[in-house]
Tab-separated table of C-alpha atoms in Angstrom:
chain	number	residue	atom	x	y	z
H	10	MET	CA	-0.367	0.089	0.281
H	11	ASP	CA	2.121	2.952	-1.134
H	12	GLU	CA	0.291	6.895	-1.760
H	13	ASP	CA	-0.961	6.230	-4.510
H	14	ALA	CA	-2.822	2.982	-4.359
H	15	VAL	CA	-4.919	5.725	-1.282
H	16	LEU	CA	-5.895	8.239	-3.749
H	17	ASP	CA	-6.953	5.794	-6.097
H	18	ARG	CA	-9.786	5.185	-3.339
H	19	LEU	CA	-10.398	8.002	-2.524
H	20	ARG	CA	-11.609	8.580	-6.424
H	21	ALA	CA	-15.053	6.999	-4.961
H	22	VAL	CA	-15.738	9.694	-3.214
H	23	GLU	CA	-17.483	12.222	-4.818
H	24	ASP	CA	-18.251	16.089	-3.995
H	25	PRO	CA	-21.986	16.130	-4.066
H	26	ASP	CA	-21.842	19.793	-4.237
H	27	LEU	CA	-19.009	20.078	-6.623
H	28	GLY	CA	-20.085	16.795	-9.176
H	29	ASP	CA	-16.264	15.537	-9.319
H	30	ASP	CA	-14.228	12.888	-7.208
H	31	ILE	CA	-11.770	14.493	-4.281
H	32	VAL	CA	-8.755	13.439	-5.773
H	33	SER	CA	-9.398	15.508	-9.064
H	34	LEU	CA	-11.463	18.260	-7.398
H	35	GLY	CA	-7.540	19.359	-5.888
H	36	LEU	CA	-9.634	18.182	-2.423
H	37	VAL	CA	-6.481	16.433	-1.173
H	38	ASN	CA	-3.436	17.814	0.292
H	39	GLU	CA	-1.618	15.043	1.166
H	40	VAL	CA	-1.266	11.365	1.980
H	41	THR	CA	1.805	10.105	4.484
H	42	VAL	CA	1.685	5.899	4.374
H	43	GLU	CA	2.811	4.591	7.321
H	44	PRO	CA	2.940	0.612	8.186
H	45	ASP	CA	0.124	0.537	10.745
H	46	ARG	CA	-1.416	4.494	9.949
H	47	VAL	CA	-2.870	6.680	7.228
H	48	ALA	CA	-2.762	9.701	7.419
H	49	VAL	CA	-5.169	12.122	4.932
H	50	SER	CA	-4.679	15.672	4.843
H	51	LEU	CA	-8.670	17.520	3.429
H	52	ALA	CA	-9.206	21.188	1.431
H	53	LEU	CA	-12.038	20.562	3.608
H	54	GLY	CA	-13.055	24.114	5.491
H	55	ALA	CA	-16.701	24.145	6.754
H	56	PRO	CA	-15.894	23.091	9.990
H	57	TYR	CA	-18.858	21.151	11.028
H	58	SER	CA	-21.221	21.088	8.650
H	59	PRO	CA	-23.017	18.386	7.405
H	60	THR	CA	-22.193	17.824	4.001
H	61	GLU	CA	-18.317	17.654	5.048
H	62	THR	CA	-19.025	15.687	7.299
H	63	GLY	CA	-20.439	13.986	5.216
H	64	ILE	CA	-17.401	13.853	2.968
H	65	ALA	CA	-14.574	12.828	6.206
H	66	ALA	CA	-16.875	9.843	6.850
H	67	ASP	CA	-16.590	8.245	3.405
H	68	VAL	CA	-13.052	8.537	2.920
H	69	ARG	CA	-13.082	6.658	6.069
H	70	GLU	CA	-15.211	4.328	4.601
H	71	ALA	CA	-12.915	3.939	1.108
H	72	LEU	CA	-10.497	2.904	3.647
H	73	SER	CA	-11.885	1.524	6.239
H	74	ASP	CA	-10.171	-2.136	5.344
H	75	LEU	CA	-7.080	-0.922	5.270
H	76	ASP	CA	-6.054	-2.242	8.485
H	77	ARG	CA	-4.088	0.476	9.661
H	78	GLU	CA	-5.374	3.593	11.600
H	79	ILE	CA	-7.371	6.134	9.444
H	80	ASP	CA	-6.035	9.721	10.487
H	81	LEU	CA	-8.328	12.655	8.678
H	82	SER	CA	-6.793	16.534	9.083
H	83	ALA	CA	-8.482	19.730	7.113
H	84	HIS	CA	-6.803	22.841	6.840
H	85	VAL	CA	-7.380	25.203	3.174
H	86	ASP	CA	-4.274	26.904	2.242
H	87	SER	CA	-4.734	31.062	2.740
H	88	GLY	CA	-1.531	31.783	0.268
H	89	LEU	CA	-0.795	33.896	3.735
H	90	SER	CA	1.397	33.645	5.995
H	91	PRO	CA	0.496	34.176	9.567
H	92	ASP	CA	2.127	38.194	10.064
H	93	GLU	CA	0.181	38.915	6.836
H	94	GLN	CA	-3.646	37.979	7.876
H	95	VAL	CA	-6.075	40.354	10.186
H	96	LEU	CA	-7.051	36.704	12.342
H	97	PRO	CA	-4.891	33.975	11.524
H	98	ASN	CA	-6.266	32.369	13.511
H	99	VAL	CA	-10.460	32.702	12.217
H	100	GLU	CA	-11.541	29.658	9.250
H	101	ASN	CA	-14.273	31.701	8.888
H	102	VAL	CA	-16.162	34.230	8.801
H	103	ILE	CA	-19.798	34.869	8.633
H	104	ALA	CA	-21.006	38.763	7.989
H	105	VAL	CA	-24.823	38.976	8.668
H	106	SER	CA	-26.475	42.304	7.003
H	107	SER	CA	-29.236	43.393	6.244
H	108	GLY	CA	-30.709	46.567	3.990
H	109	LYS	CA	-32.641	48.041	6.547
H	110	GLY	CA	-33.707	48.268	10.589
H	111	GLY	CA	-36.148	45.761	11.335
H	112	VAL	CA	-35.738	42.316	9.592
H	113	GLY	CA	-34.793	40.214	13.159
H	114	LYS	CA	-31.194	40.664	11.863
H	115	SER	CA	-29.462	40.433	14.667
H	116	THR	CA	-31.733	37.398	16.273
H	117	VAL	CA	-30.355	35.548	12.650
H	118	ALA	CA	-27.298	35.922	14.125
H	119	VAL	CA	-27.738	35.339	17.580
H	120	ASN	CA	-29.175	31.841	16.528
H	121	LEU	CA	-27.317	31.297	13.673
H	122	ALA	CA	-23.412	31.409	16.008
H	123	ALA	CA	-25.602	29.596	18.582
H	124	GLY	CA	-26.271	26.519	16.630
H	125	LEU	CA	-22.536	26.673	14.973
H	126	SER	CA	-21.854	26.169	18.921
H	127	GLN	CA	-24.190	23.862	19.860
H	128	LEU	CA	-23.081	21.622	16.244
H	129	GLY	CA	-19.237	21.649	17.983
H	130	ALA	CA	-17.652	24.245	16.427
H	131	ARG	CA	-15.400	26.851	17.811
H	132	VAL	CA	-17.643	30.257	17.699
H	133	GLY	CA	-17.204	34.167	17.874
H	134	LEU	CA	-19.452	36.268	17.650
H	135	PHE	CA	-18.721	39.754	17.060
H	136	ASP	CA	-21.607	42.143	17.574
H	137	ALA	CA	-20.339	45.045	15.118
H	138	ASP	CA	-23.704	47.064	15.814
H	139	ILE	CA	-21.656	50.539	16.812
H	140	TYR	CA	-24.778	52.242	18.078
H	141	GLY	CA	-27.363	49.875	18.949
H	142	PRO	CA	-25.584	46.467	19.866
H	143	ASN	CA	-28.146	44.289	21.340
H	144	VAL	CA	-26.044	40.884	21.744
H	145	PRO	CA	-25.087	41.258	24.807
H	146	ARG	CA	-28.858	41.229	26.363
H	147	MET	CA	-29.913	38.382	23.517
H	148	VAL	CA	-27.468	36.042	25.239
H	149	ASP	CA	-28.431	37.440	28.862
H	150	ALA	CA	-24.164	38.337	28.901
H	151	ASP	CA	-23.111	41.163	31.172
H	152	GLN	CA	-19.595	40.722	32.511
H	153	ARG	CA	-17.249	42.687	31.199
H	154	PRO	CA	-13.873	42.169	29.542
H	155	GLN	CA	-10.365	40.938	31.286
H	156	ALA	CA	-7.386	42.042	30.085
H	157	THR	CA	-4.496	40.267	29.626
H	158	GLU	CA	-1.146	41.585	31.026
H	159	GLU	CA	0.130	42.903	26.863
H	160	GLU	CA	-3.339	44.615	26.968
H	161	LYS	CA	-5.452	42.512	25.062
H	162	ILE	CA	-9.103	41.725	25.014
H	163	ILE	CA	-10.119	38.451	26.829
H	164	PRO	CA	-13.620	38.044	25.277
H	165	PRO	CA	-16.404	36.586	27.830
H	166	GLU	CA	-18.326	34.019	26.550
H	167	LYS	CA	-21.710	32.827	26.880
H	168	PHE	CA	-23.368	29.642	25.070
H	169	GLY	CA	-19.738	28.429	24.701
H	170	MET	CA	-19.522	31.863	21.452
H	171	LYS	CA	-16.716	34.125	22.445
H	172	LEU	CA	-18.670	37.519	22.289
H	173	MET	CA	-17.213	41.505	21.790
H	174	SER	CA	-19.602	43.851	21.189
H	175	MET	CA	-19.006	47.446	22.216
H	176	ASP	CA	-21.924	47.088	24.749
H	177	PHE	CA	-19.303	45.722	27.091
H	178	LEU	CA	-17.325	48.613	27.281
H	179	VAL	CA	-19.144	51.538	27.301
H	180	GLY	CA	-22.110	52.164	29.986
H	181	LYS	CA	-25.279	50.287	29.368
H	182	ASP	CA	-27.644	53.878	28.441
H	183	ASP	CA	-24.885	55.583	26.725
H	184	PRO	CA	-25.230	56.291	23.471
H	185	VAL	CA	-22.139	56.457	21.373
H	186	ILE	CA	-21.738	59.525	18.921
H	187	TRP	CA	-18.904	59.357	16.897
H	188	ARG	CA	-18.398	60.413	13.747
H	189	GLY	CA	-16.549	57.321	11.229
H	190	PRO	CA	-13.744	57.314	11.372
H	191	MET	CA	-13.920	56.999	14.727
H	192	VAL	CA	-16.120	54.075	14.183
H	193	HIS	CA	-13.745	52.698	11.379
H	194	LYS	CA	-10.534	52.732	14.135
H	195	VAL	CA	-13.067	51.635	17.311
H	196	LEU	CA	-13.928	48.335	15.123
H	197	THR	CA	-10.166	47.612	13.396
H	198	GLN	CA	-9.203	48.280	17.468
H	199	LEU	CA	-11.354	45.666	18.720
H	200	TRP	CA	-10.956	43.071	15.778
H	201	GLU	CA	-7.337	42.812	16.063
H	202	ASP	CA	-7.093	43.291	20.143
H	203	VAL	CA	-9.185	39.969	20.548
H	204	GLU	CA	-7.903	37.407	21.979
H	205	TRP	CA	-10.201	34.975	19.948
H	206	GLY	CA	-8.005	32.097	19.416
H	207	HIS	CA	-8.739	29.835	17.274
H	208	LEU	CA	-11.840	29.460	15.769
H	209	ASP	CA	-14.076	27.746	13.489
H	210	TYR	CA	-16.706	30.388	12.615
H	211	MET	CA	-16.590	34.373	14.194
H	212	VAL	CA	-20.433	35.226	13.231
H	213	VAL	CA	-20.484	39.803	12.193
H	214	ASP	CA	-23.861	40.946	13.266
H	215	LEU	CA	-23.423	44.618	11.239
H	216	PRO	CA	-25.862	47.070	11.617
H	217	PRO	CA	-28.270	47.595	8.758
H	218	GLY	CA	-27.580	49.377	5.376
H	219	THR	CA	-24.492	50.260	4.001
H	220	GLY	CA	-22.033	52.278	5.939
H	221	ASP	CA	-18.854	52.983	7.302
H	222	ALA	CA	-19.326	49.251	9.648
H	223	GLN	CA	-20.198	47.578	6.801
H	224	LEU	CA	-17.137	48.717	4.249
H	225	THR	CA	-14.401	48.626	7.119
H	226	LEU	CA	-15.868	44.583	7.457
H	227	LEU	CA	-14.770	44.058	3.727
H	228	GLN	CA	-11.989	46.119	3.196
H	229	SER	CA	-10.260	44.904	6.504
H	230	VAL	CA	-11.309	41.271	6.795
H	231	PRO	CA	-11.152	38.178	4.634
H	232	VAL	CA	-15.306	37.670	5.132
H	233	THR	CA	-15.359	34.460	3.478
H	234	GLY	CA	-19.509	35.043	3.016
H	235	ALA	CA	-22.702	37.314	3.966
H	236	VAL	CA	-26.045	35.542	4.538
H	237	ILE	CA	-28.490	38.812	4.117
H	238	VAL	CA	-31.745	38.610	6.310
H	239	THR	CA	-35.168	39.742	4.823
H	240	THR	CA	-38.815	40.254	5.967
H	241	PRO	CA	-41.137	38.800	2.173
H	242	GLN	CA	-42.405	42.475	2.139
H	243	GLU	CA	-41.190	44.688	-0.665
H	244	VAL	CA	-40.087	47.626	1.456
H	245	ALA	CA	-37.591	44.971	3.315
H	246	LEU	CA	-36.387	42.770	-0.131
H	247	ASP	CA	-36.035	46.389	-1.937
H	248	ASP	CA	-33.206	47.477	0.736
H	249	ALA	CA	-31.780	43.653	0.854
H	250	ASN	CA	-30.942	44.447	-2.904
H	251	LYS	CA	-28.807	47.352	-1.725
H	252	GLY	CA	-27.047	45.331	-0.070
H	253	LEU	CA	-26.621	42.818	-2.042
H	254	ARG	CA	-24.795	45.001	-4.464
H	255	MET	CA	-22.677	46.241	-1.931
H	256	PHE	CA	-21.508	42.824	-0.932
H	257	GLY	CA	-21.109	42.324	-5.410
H	258	ARG	CA	-18.947	45.521	-5.027
H	259	HIS	CA	-16.391	44.330	-2.881
H	260	ASP	CA	-16.907	40.496	-4.601
H	261	THR	CA	-18.210	39.113	-1.594
H	262	VAL	CA	-19.825	35.290	-2.034
H	263	VAL	CA	-22.610	35.933	-0.867
H	264	LEU	CA	-24.261	32.803	1.549
H	265	GLY	CA	-28.106	32.659	1.725
H	266	ILE	CA	-31.053	34.334	0.891
H	267	ALA	CA	-33.066	34.046	5.325
H	268	GLU	CA	-36.647	34.972	5.428
H	269	ASN	CA	-37.282	36.014	8.622
H	270	MET	CA	-40.791	36.749	9.774
H	271	SER	CA	-42.212	34.555	7.209
H	272	GLY	CA	-45.876	33.787	8.549
H	273	PHE	CA	-47.784	33.322	12.090
H	274	VAL	CA	-49.508	31.065	12.456
H	275	CYS	CA	-51.862	31.087	15.267
H	276	PRO	CA	-51.534	29.436	18.782
H	277	ASP	CA	-55.489	28.950	18.665
H	278	CYS	CA	-56.931	28.687	15.629
H	279	GLY	CA	-53.991	26.137	14.303
H	280	SER	CA	-54.236	28.832	10.860
H	281	GLU	CA	-51.074	30.448	9.452
H	282	HIS	CA	-50.912	34.504	8.366
H	283	GLU	CA	-49.355	36.220	6.047
H	284	ILE	CA	-48.515	39.348	8.060
H	285	PHE	CA	-45.792	40.425	6.232
H	286	GLY	CA	-46.500	38.681	3.285
H	287	LYS	CA	-45.131	34.864	1.847
H	288	GLY	CA	-42.087	33.988	0.009
H	289	GLY	CA	-40.993	37.032	-0.838
H	290	GLY	CA	-37.154	36.070	-0.018
H	291	LYS	CA	-37.204	32.499	-1.594
H	292	ALA	CA	-38.591	34.693	-4.778
H	293	PHE	CA	-35.274	36.871	-4.707
H	294	ALA	CA	-33.093	34.213	-3.953
H	295	ALA	CA	-34.053	32.852	-7.007
H	296	GLU	CA	-34.427	36.328	-8.733
H	297	ASN	CA	-30.506	36.751	-8.413
H	298	GLU	CA	-29.434	32.821	-8.267
H	299	LEU	CA	-28.394	31.934	-4.777
H	300	PRO	CA	-29.236	29.263	-1.968
H	301	TYR	CA	-31.991	30.038	-0.594
H	302	LEU	CA	-31.601	29.455	3.688
H	303	GLY	CA	-34.635	28.806	5.137
H	304	GLY	CA	-38.106	30.695	6.287
H	305	ILE	CA	-38.411	31.661	9.909
H	306	PRO	CA	-41.674	31.808	10.989
H	307	LEU	CA	-43.215	35.013	13.296
H	308	ASP	CA	-42.860	33.012	16.580
H	309	PRO	CA	-43.146	35.062	20.142
H	310	SER	CA	-41.093	32.340	21.570
H	311	VAL	CA	-38.071	33.605	19.116
H	312	ARG	CA	-38.711	38.026	21.394
H	313	THR	CA	-38.942	36.082	24.313
H	314	GLY	CA	-35.784	34.241	23.381
H	315	GLY	CA	-33.790	37.134	22.737
H	316	ASP	CA	-35.127	39.299	25.844
H	317	GLU	CA	-34.552	36.580	27.810
H	318	GLY	CA	-30.867	35.500	26.524
H	319	LYS	CA	-32.184	32.768	25.067
H	320	PRO	CA	-31.183	32.022	22.304
H	321	ILE	CA	-34.281	29.556	19.901
H	322	VAL	CA	-31.814	27.636	18.481
H	323	LEU	CA	-31.320	25.319	21.320
H	324	ASP	CA	-34.619	24.822	22.291
H	325	SER	CA	-34.104	21.928	20.846
H	326	ASP	CA	-38.371	21.030	21.141
H	327	SER	CA	-39.169	24.007	19.724
H	328	GLU	CA	-40.686	24.012	15.816
H	329	THR	CA	-39.347	27.319	15.290
H	330	GLY	CA	-35.517	26.085	17.027
H	331	ASP	CA	-36.048	23.770	14.026
H	332	ALA	CA	-36.513	26.327	11.612
H	333	PHE	CA	-32.638	27.660	12.892
H	334	ARG	CA	-31.490	24.662	13.406
H	335	VAL	CA	-31.678	23.705	9.904
H	336	LEU	CA	-30.593	28.009	8.644
H	337	THR	CA	-27.679	26.871	10.485
H	338	GLU	CA	-26.587	23.793	8.549
H	339	ASN	CA	-27.084	25.100	5.536
H	340	VAL	CA	-24.926	28.458	6.056
H	341	ALA	CA	-22.393	25.988	6.764
H	342	ASN	CA	-22.779	23.637	3.852
H	343	ASN	CA	-23.012	27.114	1.435
H	344	VAL	CA	-19.418	27.571	3.390
H	345	GLY	CA	-17.787	24.374	2.787
H	346	VAL	CA	-19.140	25.231	-0.719
H	347	THR	CA	-17.639	28.630	-1.361
H	348	LYS	CA	-14.301	26.980	0.311
H	349	ARG	CA	-14.264	23.993	-2.308
H	350	GLN	CA	-14.865	25.741	-5.207
H	351	GLN	CA	-12.078	28.493	-4.508
H	352	GLN	CA	-9.473	25.072	-3.462
H	353	SER	CA	-10.391	23.529	-7.245
H	354	GLN	CA	-9.969	26.304	-8.962
H	355	LYS	CA	-6.092	27.144	-7.559
């Protein structure tokens, strides 16, 4: 048994999204064969995504009869040295955006981050809404960040997520009244001066619109992809389209469209009411040839969870929690598709 023989076996493993085998796609970084061990390094970049977990399982199955220890690892080479990277220990940065306020963007960001953590991933949640930070309340985190001897910020943790928000650094009721250059400076410092450690995903909750925070993120951080949140109504879709164009101008991949408040099921009669319309987000995704990540119903328990600091995605008995879990898996899978496509094109 040599490396070529192992590669021949791995040619039987298909990538379900890219439509070819992992060897032909360049998704096998390295194979090492030892008397009692076979080590395979795979170019998979979306930890704990269902699809990439399945690919790894198929690799193990293809090598299962070798009577040797199978050692799998995953690594995607960015092509940059650690000194050249802004966040060298963060594998994926996911920006959660909306063209307008009031569509539940922070709710989606919090539940996405908590859902990824629930899958087993190492997650950071960055609240980049300088003027209206809501994340600490939505996860019931009121502790202040600590600092290292090197004056690096140690982020608080909740539900397995490392957190950073302007709300931790100012008084609870103190407004932030800054011009754009100050916003840019503070956001840059928070990204670079926080001890994030090794993260599989950093979820960034952006403020509404297409302003200073968005430009700072896109110009200074390697964003893996963006999630655009909208409600079904036309007014929200008009603004979501502006956000889509913004990401396009900065060559940022859009991982998909999430439709929030997609319908309300009456707890008394059981009938569904389309308060903000229905299907607008799905149609918007189809029109722009983007993935549809799923619809989240208008559910009072989402509001309760946000106010009490208990993300509903963590409630295993909730149907709305199920909707957020589907959205989380779709986002993780699309991160994987993005990274594997990039690898196969090298």
